[in-house]
Coordinates of C-alpha atoms and ligand atoms in Angstrom, one line a residue:
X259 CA -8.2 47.7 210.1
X260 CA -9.4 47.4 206.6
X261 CA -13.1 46.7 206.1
X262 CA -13.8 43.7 203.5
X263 CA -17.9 44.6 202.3
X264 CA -20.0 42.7 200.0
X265 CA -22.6 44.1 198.0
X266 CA -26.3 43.7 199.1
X267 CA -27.2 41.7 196.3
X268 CA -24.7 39.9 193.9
X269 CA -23.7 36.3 192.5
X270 CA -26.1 33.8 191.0
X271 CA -29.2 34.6 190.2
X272 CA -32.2 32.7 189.6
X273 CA -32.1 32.1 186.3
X274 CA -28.4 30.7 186.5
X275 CA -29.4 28.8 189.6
X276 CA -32.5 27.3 187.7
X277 CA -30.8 26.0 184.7
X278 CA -27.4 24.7 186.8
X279 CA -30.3 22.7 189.1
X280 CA -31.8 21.3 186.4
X281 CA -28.9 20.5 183.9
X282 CA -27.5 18.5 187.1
X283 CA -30.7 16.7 187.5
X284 CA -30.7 15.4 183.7
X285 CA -26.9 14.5 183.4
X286 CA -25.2 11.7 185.3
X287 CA -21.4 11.7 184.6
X288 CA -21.9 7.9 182.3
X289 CA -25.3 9.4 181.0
X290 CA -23.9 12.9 179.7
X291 CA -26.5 16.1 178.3
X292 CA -24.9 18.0 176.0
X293 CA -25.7 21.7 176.5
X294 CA -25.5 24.1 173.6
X295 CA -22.9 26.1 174.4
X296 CA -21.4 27.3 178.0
X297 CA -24.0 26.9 180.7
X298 CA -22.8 29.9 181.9
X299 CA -19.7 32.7 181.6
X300 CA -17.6 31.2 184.1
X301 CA -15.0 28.7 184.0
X302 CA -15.8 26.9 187.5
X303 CA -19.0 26.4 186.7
X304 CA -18.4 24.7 183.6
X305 CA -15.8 22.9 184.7
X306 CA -18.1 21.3 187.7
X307 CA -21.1 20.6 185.1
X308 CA -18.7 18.5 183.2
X309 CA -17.7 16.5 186.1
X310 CA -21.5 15.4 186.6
X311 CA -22.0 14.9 182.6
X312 CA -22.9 18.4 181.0
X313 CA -21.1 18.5 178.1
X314 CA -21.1 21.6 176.2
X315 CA -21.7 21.3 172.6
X316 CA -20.4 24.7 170.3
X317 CA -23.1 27.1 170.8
X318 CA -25.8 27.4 167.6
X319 CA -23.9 30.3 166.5
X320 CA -20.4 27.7 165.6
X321 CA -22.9 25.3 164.0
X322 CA -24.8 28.0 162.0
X323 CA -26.7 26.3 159.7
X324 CA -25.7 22.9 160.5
X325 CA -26.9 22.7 163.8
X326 CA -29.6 19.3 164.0
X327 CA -27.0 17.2 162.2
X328 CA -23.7 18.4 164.0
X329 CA -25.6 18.3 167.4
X330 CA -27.4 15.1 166.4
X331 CA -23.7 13.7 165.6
X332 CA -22.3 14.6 168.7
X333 CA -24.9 13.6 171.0
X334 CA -25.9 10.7 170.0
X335 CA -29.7 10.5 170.9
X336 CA -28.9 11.8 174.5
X337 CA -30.3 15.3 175.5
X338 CA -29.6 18.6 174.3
X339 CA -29.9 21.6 176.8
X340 CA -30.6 24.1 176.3
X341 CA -28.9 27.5 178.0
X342 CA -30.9 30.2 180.4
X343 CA -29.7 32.5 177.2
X344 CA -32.0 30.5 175.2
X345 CA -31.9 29.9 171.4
X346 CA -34.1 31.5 167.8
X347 CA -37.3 29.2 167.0
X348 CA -35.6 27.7 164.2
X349 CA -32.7 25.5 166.5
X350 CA -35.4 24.5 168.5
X351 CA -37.1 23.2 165.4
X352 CA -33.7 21.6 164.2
X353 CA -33.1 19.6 167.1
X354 CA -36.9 18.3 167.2
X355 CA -36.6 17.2 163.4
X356 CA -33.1 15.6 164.4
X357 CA -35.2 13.6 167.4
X358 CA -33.0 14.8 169.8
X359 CA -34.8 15.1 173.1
X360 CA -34.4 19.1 174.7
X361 CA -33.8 20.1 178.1
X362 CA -35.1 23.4 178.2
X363 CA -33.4 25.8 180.4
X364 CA -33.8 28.8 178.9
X365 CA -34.3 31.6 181.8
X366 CA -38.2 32.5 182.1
X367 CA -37.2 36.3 181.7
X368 CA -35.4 35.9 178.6
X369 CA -38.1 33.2 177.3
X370 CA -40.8 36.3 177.9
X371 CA -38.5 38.8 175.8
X372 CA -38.8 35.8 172.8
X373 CA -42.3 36.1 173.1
X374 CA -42.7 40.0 172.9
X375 CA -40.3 39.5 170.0
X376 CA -43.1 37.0 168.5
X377 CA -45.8 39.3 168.9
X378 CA -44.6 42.3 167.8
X379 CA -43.6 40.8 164.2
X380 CA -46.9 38.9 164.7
X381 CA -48.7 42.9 165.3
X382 CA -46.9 44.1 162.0
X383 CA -44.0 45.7 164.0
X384 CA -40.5 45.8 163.1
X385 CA -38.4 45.0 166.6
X386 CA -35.6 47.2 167.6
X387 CA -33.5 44.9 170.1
X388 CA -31.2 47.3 172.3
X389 CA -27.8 44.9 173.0
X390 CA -25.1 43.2 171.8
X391 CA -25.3 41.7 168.2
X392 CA -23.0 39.1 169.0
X393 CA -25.0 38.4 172.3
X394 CA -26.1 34.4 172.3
X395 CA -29.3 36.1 174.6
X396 CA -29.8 38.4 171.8
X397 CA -29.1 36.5 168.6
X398 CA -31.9 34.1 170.3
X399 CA -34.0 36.8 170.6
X400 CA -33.7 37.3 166.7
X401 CA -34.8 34.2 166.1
X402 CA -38.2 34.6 167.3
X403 CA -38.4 37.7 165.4
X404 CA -39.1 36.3 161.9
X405 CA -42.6 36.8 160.0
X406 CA -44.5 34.1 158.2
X407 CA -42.1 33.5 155.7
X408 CA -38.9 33.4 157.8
X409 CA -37.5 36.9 157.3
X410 CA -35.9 38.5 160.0
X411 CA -38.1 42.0 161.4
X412 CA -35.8 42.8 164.0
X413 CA -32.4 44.5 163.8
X414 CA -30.2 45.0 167.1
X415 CA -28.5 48.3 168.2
X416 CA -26.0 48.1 170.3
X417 CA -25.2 52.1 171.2
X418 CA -28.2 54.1 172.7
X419 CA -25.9 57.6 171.2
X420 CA -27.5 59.8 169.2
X421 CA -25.1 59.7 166.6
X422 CA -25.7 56.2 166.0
X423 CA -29.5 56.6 165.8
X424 CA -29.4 59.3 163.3
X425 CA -27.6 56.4 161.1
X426 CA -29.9 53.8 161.8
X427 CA -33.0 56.1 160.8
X428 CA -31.3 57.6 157.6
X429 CA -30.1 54.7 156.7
X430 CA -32.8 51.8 157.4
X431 CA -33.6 49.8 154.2
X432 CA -36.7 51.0 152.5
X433 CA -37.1 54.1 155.0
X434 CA -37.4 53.7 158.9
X435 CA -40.9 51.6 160.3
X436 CA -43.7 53.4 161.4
X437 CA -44.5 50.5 163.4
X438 CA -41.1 49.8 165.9
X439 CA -40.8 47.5 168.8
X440 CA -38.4 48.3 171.2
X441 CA -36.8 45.6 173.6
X442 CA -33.4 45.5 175.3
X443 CA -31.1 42.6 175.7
X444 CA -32.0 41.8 179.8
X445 CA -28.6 42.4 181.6
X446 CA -28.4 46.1 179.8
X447 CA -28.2 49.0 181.9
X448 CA -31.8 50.8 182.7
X449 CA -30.2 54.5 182.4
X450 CA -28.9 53.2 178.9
X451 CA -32.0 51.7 177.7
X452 CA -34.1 55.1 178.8
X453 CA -31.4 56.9 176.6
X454 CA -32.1 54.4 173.9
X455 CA -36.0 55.0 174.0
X456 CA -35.5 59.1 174.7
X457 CA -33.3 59.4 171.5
X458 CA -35.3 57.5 169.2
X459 CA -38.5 59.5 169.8
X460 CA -36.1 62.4 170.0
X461 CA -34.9 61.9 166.4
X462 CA -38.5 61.4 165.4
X463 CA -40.6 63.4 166.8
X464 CA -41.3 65.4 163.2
X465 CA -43.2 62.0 162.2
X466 CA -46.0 59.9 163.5
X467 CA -45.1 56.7 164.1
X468 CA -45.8 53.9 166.5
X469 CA -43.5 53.2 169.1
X470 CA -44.2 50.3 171.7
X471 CA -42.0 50.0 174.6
X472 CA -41.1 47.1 176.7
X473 CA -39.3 46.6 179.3
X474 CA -37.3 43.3 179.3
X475 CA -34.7 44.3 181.7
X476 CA -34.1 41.9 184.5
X477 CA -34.7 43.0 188.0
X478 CA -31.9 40.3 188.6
X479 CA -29.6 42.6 187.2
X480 CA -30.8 45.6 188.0
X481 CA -31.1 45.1 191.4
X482 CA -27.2 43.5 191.4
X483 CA -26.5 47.0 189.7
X484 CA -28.1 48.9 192.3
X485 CA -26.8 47.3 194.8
X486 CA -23.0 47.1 193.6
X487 CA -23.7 51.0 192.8
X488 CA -24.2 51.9 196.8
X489 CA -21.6 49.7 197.9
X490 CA -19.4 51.4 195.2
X491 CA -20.0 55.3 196.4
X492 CA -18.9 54.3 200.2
X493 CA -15.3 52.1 199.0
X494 CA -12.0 52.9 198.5
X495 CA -12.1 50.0 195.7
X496 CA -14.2 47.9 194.1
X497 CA -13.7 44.0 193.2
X498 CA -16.0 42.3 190.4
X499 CA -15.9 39.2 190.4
X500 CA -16.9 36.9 186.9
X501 CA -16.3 35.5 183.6
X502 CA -14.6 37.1 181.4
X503 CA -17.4 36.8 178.7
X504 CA -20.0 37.6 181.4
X505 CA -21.9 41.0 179.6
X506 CA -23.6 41.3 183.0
X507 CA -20.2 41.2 185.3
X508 CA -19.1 43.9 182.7
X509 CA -21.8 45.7 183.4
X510 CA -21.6 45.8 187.3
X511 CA -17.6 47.1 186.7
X512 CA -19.2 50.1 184.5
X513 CA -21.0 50.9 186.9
X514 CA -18.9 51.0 190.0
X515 CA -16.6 52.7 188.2
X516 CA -19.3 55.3 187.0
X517 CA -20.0 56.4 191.0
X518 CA -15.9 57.0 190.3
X519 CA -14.3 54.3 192.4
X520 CA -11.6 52.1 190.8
X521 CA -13.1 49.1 190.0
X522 CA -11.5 45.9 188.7
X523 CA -13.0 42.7 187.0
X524 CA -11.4 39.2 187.7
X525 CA -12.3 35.9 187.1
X526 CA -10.6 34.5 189.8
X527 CA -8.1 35.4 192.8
X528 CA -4.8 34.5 191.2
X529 CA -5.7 37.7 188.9
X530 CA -6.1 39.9 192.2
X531 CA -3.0 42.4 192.5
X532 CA -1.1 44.0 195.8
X533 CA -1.7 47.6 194.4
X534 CA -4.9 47.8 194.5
X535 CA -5.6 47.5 198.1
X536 CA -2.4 50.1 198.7
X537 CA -4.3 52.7 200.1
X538 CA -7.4 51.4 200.6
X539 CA -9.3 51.4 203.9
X540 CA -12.9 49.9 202.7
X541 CA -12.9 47.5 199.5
X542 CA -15.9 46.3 198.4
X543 CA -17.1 43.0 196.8
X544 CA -20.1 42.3 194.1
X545 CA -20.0 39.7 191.8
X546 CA -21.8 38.9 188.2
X547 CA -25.4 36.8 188.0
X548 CA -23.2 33.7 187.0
X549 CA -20.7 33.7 189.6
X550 CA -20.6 31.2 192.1
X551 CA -20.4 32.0 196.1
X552 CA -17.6 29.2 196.1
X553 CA -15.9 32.1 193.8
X554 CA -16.8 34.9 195.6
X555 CA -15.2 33.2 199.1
X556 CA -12.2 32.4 197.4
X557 CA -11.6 36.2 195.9
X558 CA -11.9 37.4 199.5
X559 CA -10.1 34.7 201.2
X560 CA -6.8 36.0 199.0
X561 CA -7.6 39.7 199.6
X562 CA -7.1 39.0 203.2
X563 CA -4.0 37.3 202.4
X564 CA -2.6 40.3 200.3
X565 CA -3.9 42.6 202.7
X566 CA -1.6 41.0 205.3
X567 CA 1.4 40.2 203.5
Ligands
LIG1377 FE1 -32.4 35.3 183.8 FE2 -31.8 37.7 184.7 FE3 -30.3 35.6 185.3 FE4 -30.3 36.5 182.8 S1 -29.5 37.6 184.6 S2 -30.4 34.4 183.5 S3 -32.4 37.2 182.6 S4 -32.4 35.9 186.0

């Protein structure tokens, strides 16, 4: 008998839950809120928000530069929301100017990384944002990170290697800080972020300078990790369930498949496939911080199916 497991810790997590709960208490499907961007990286959530009037506007990133008018266009003088990924100072300050009133969903954990990112250009530091560029967490988090006359302080890594270091240092404009904030985009791995810190003050340890560390890591996340990591070391095969933009459901594949189980991402159970389960005798479930249980239930509902065709 095949055993069906499901991680420990896995799904939605509180900062998805908060912003769904209150996006659904601001919209009514005749009186819509129109949410800067995706709410979250997965399809059937979107799809339900719109039902019940969230409307998702392009993100800040597609309206670069033209954001308070586009969005002011669009919307019409109903709300804008915003996302538990949050958004840079400057939108905020785009939509206020446009009178446009803000939902404000913006996960508390990633609204505390903002802050540190404020302070430490504040202090005199230049921040040094471990993540994805292209992130809309991180390209948030940039926009806090500007000094008194605008300019950005903060430049984003997104490789903890050595290699890539060594680059960054030799090549920084006007000579690497002797002032650096470090920060790491939330859903990033903690072993890669230790890497990231390890290197830097590897690759500098001929020089004084001034390195302030924090950690703005979500436990969330970490503890999904964790928890997706044991599940991973006693299955045959691992199932991740999640939107396919979802950097956190990426994540959790990495690192099932780093304990060296095959591990497979899907969105959905239409993209589940007979030979995965061929030989396996325990296959184990976990699922990213924006995935729905309603998700989840269906994924395993068609792996039992599969498993007794
Ligand atoms: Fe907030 Fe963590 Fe969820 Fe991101 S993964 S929304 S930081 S609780």
């Amino acid at each position: 008998m095949v055993q069906i497991l499901r991680a420990a810790d896995m799904g939605f997590c509180m900062g998805v839950r908060r912003a769904v709960e209150i996006m659904q208490q601001a919209a009514r499907p005749d009186a819509p809120v129109y949410s800067l961007g995706e709410v979250v990286h997965n399809p059937h959530v979107v799809r339900r928000l719109e039902e019940g009037g969230v409307r998702p506007l392009p993100g800040p990133d597609v309206l670069d530069g033209n954001l308070g008018s586009e969005a002011a266009r669009i919307a019409q003088g109903r709300p804008v929301a915003i996302t538990a990924h949050g958004v840079g100072l400057r939108v905020l300050e785009e939509l206020r100017a446009y009178g446009l009133p803000i939902v404000d969903t913006t996960c508390p954990i990633v609204t505390r990384a903002q802050r540190y990112a404020q302070k430490f250009v504040r202090d005199g530091y230049h921040v040094l944002i471990f993540g994805d560029p292209g992130h809309k967490e991180v390209r948030g988090i940039l926009g806090w990170a500007i000094d008194a006359n605008g300019i950005s302080r903060a430049t984003v890594v997104e490789s903890p290697a050595m290699d890539r270091l060594r680059t960054l240092i030799a090549e920084f404009p006007g000579g690497f800080p002797s002032k650096v904030g470090v920060m790491a985009q939330t859903t990033h791995k903690m072993e890669d972020f230790a890497r990231f810190v390890a290197n830097l003050m590897l690759l500098q340890r001929e020089r004084n300078f001034e390195l302030h560390v924090v950690n703005t890591l979500c436990h969330a996340t970490t503890g999904q990790q964790e928890a997706a990591a044991w599940l991973a070391r006693r299955v045959d095969v691992m199932i991740v369930v999640g939107g396919r933009k979802s950097a956190n459901t990426r994540h959790l594949r990495e690192v099932c498949e780093e304990q060296g189980t095959p591990a497979y991402h899907v969105e959905g159970p239409d993209e589940l496939q007979p030979a995965w389960f061929e030989r396996a005798e325990r296959i184990g479930i976990t699922a990213g911080a924006s995935t729905p249980d309603e998700s989840v239930d269906a994924v395993e509902a068609r792996i039992r199916e599969l498993l007794h065709a």
